[in-house]
XYZ file of C-alpha atoms in Angstrom:
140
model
C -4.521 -0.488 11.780
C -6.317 -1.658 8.552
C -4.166 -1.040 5.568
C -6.500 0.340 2.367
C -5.869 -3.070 0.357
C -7.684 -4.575 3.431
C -10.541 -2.891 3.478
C -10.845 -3.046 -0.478
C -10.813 -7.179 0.392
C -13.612 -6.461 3.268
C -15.420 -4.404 1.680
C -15.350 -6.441 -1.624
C -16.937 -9.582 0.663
C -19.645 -7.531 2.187
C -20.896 -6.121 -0.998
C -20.753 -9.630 -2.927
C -22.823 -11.059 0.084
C -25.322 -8.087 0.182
C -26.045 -8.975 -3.053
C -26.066 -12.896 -2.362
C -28.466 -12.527 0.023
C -30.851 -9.401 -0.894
C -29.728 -6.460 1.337
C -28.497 -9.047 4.009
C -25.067 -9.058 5.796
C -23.599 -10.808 8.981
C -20.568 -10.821 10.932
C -19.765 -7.297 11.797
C -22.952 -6.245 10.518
C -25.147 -8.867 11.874
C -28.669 -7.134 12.698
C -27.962 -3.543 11.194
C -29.286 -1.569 8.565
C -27.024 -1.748 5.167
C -26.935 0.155 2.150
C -24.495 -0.178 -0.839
C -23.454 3.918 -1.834
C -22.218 3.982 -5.056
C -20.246 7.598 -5.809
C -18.473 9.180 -8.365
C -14.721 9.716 -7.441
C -14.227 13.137 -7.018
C -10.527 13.314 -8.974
C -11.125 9.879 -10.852
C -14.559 10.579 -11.948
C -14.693 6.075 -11.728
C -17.829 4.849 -9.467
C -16.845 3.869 -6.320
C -18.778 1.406 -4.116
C -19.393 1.729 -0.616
C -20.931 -0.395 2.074
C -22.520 1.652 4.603
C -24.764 1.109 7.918
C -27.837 3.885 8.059
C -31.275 4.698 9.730
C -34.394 6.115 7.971
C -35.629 9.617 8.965
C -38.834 9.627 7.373
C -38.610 8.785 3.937
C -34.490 9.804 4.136
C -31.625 7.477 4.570
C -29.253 8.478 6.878
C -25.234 7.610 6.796
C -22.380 8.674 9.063
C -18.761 9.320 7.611
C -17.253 8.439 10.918
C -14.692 5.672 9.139
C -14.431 3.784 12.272
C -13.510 7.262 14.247
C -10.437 7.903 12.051
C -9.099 11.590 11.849
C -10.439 12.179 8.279
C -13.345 11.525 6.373
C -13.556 8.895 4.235
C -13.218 9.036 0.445
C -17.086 8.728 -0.205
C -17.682 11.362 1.699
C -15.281 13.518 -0.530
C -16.715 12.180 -3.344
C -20.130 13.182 -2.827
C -19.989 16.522 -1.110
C -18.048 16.900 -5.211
C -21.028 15.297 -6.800
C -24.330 15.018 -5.030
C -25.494 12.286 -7.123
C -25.670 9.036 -5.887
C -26.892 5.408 -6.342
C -28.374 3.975 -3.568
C -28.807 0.119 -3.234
C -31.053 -1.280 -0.369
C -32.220 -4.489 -0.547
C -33.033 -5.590 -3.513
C -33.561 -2.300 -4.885
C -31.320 0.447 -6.710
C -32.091 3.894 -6.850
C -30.703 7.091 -7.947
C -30.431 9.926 -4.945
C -29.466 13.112 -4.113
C -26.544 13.492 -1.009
C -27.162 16.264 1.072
C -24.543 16.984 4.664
C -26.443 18.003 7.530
C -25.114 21.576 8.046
C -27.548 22.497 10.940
C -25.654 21.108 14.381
C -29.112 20.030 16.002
C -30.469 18.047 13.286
C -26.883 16.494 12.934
C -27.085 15.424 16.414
C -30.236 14.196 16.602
C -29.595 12.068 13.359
C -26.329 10.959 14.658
C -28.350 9.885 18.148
C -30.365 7.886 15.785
C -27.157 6.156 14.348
C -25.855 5.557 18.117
C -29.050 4.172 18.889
C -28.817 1.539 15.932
C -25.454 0.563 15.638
C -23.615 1.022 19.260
C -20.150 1.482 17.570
C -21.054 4.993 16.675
C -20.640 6.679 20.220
C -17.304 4.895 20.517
C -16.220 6.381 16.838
C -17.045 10.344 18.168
C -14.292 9.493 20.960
C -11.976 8.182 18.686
C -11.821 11.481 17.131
C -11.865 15.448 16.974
C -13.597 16.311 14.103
C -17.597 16.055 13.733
C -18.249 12.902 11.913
C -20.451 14.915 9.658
C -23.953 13.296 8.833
C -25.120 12.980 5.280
C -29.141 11.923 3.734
C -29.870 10.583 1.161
C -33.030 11.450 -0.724
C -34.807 9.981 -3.793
């Protein structure tokens, strides 16, 4: 099990090479798609910063709060269903965007087929759990 202060250390090296290397990141995320979410804490109200893999749906970017399959969501996930309003950072680029969960169960599952597809890991988080790893978009 991965205590919190470890995945603060992880996540701290992923973002610090993301922005070493333009967007880029290896090891565990060799060859996917990731974005940098950055959130306002729902009870701190302090930016929190988020590494996340996602697909594009059209002009959308699509994230999973699956946390590795773990029974609960994850913070950021609390944080913006509080406060819709994001910053995004892909690439080299940083914009501000608007979070919006997937309520309608079709649309979920055919975005969350689209994470599967990408990043293999996914269909093994759904069995990891019982809730619905809800899917969120974000949108310029």
């Amino acid at each position: 099990m991965t205590t919190p202060a470890e995945m603060n250390d992880f996540n701290k090296q992923v973002v610090e090479e993301f922005r070493a290397n333009g967007g880029k990141v290896g090891n565990y995320f060799e060859g996917k798609n990731v974005l940098l979410l950055t959130t306002i804490g729902a009870k701190s109200g302090e930016e929190r910063l988020s590494p996340l893999v996602y697909t594009k749906d059209g002009d959308r970017y699509v994230v999973a709060a699956s946390m590795g399959g773990a029974p609960k969501n994850p913070a950021w996930y609390h944080n913006l269903v509080a406060n819709p309003k994001v910053t995004v950072e892909v690439g080299t680029e940083t914009f501000e965007a608007t979070a919006t969960v997937i309520a309608d169960r079709a649309e979920r599952d055919r975005l969350y087929a689209g994470m599967v597809a990408h990043a293999e890991g996914f269909a093994e988080y759904e069995t990891k759990t019982d809730r619905l790893i809800p899917i969120v978009v974000l949108e310029r």
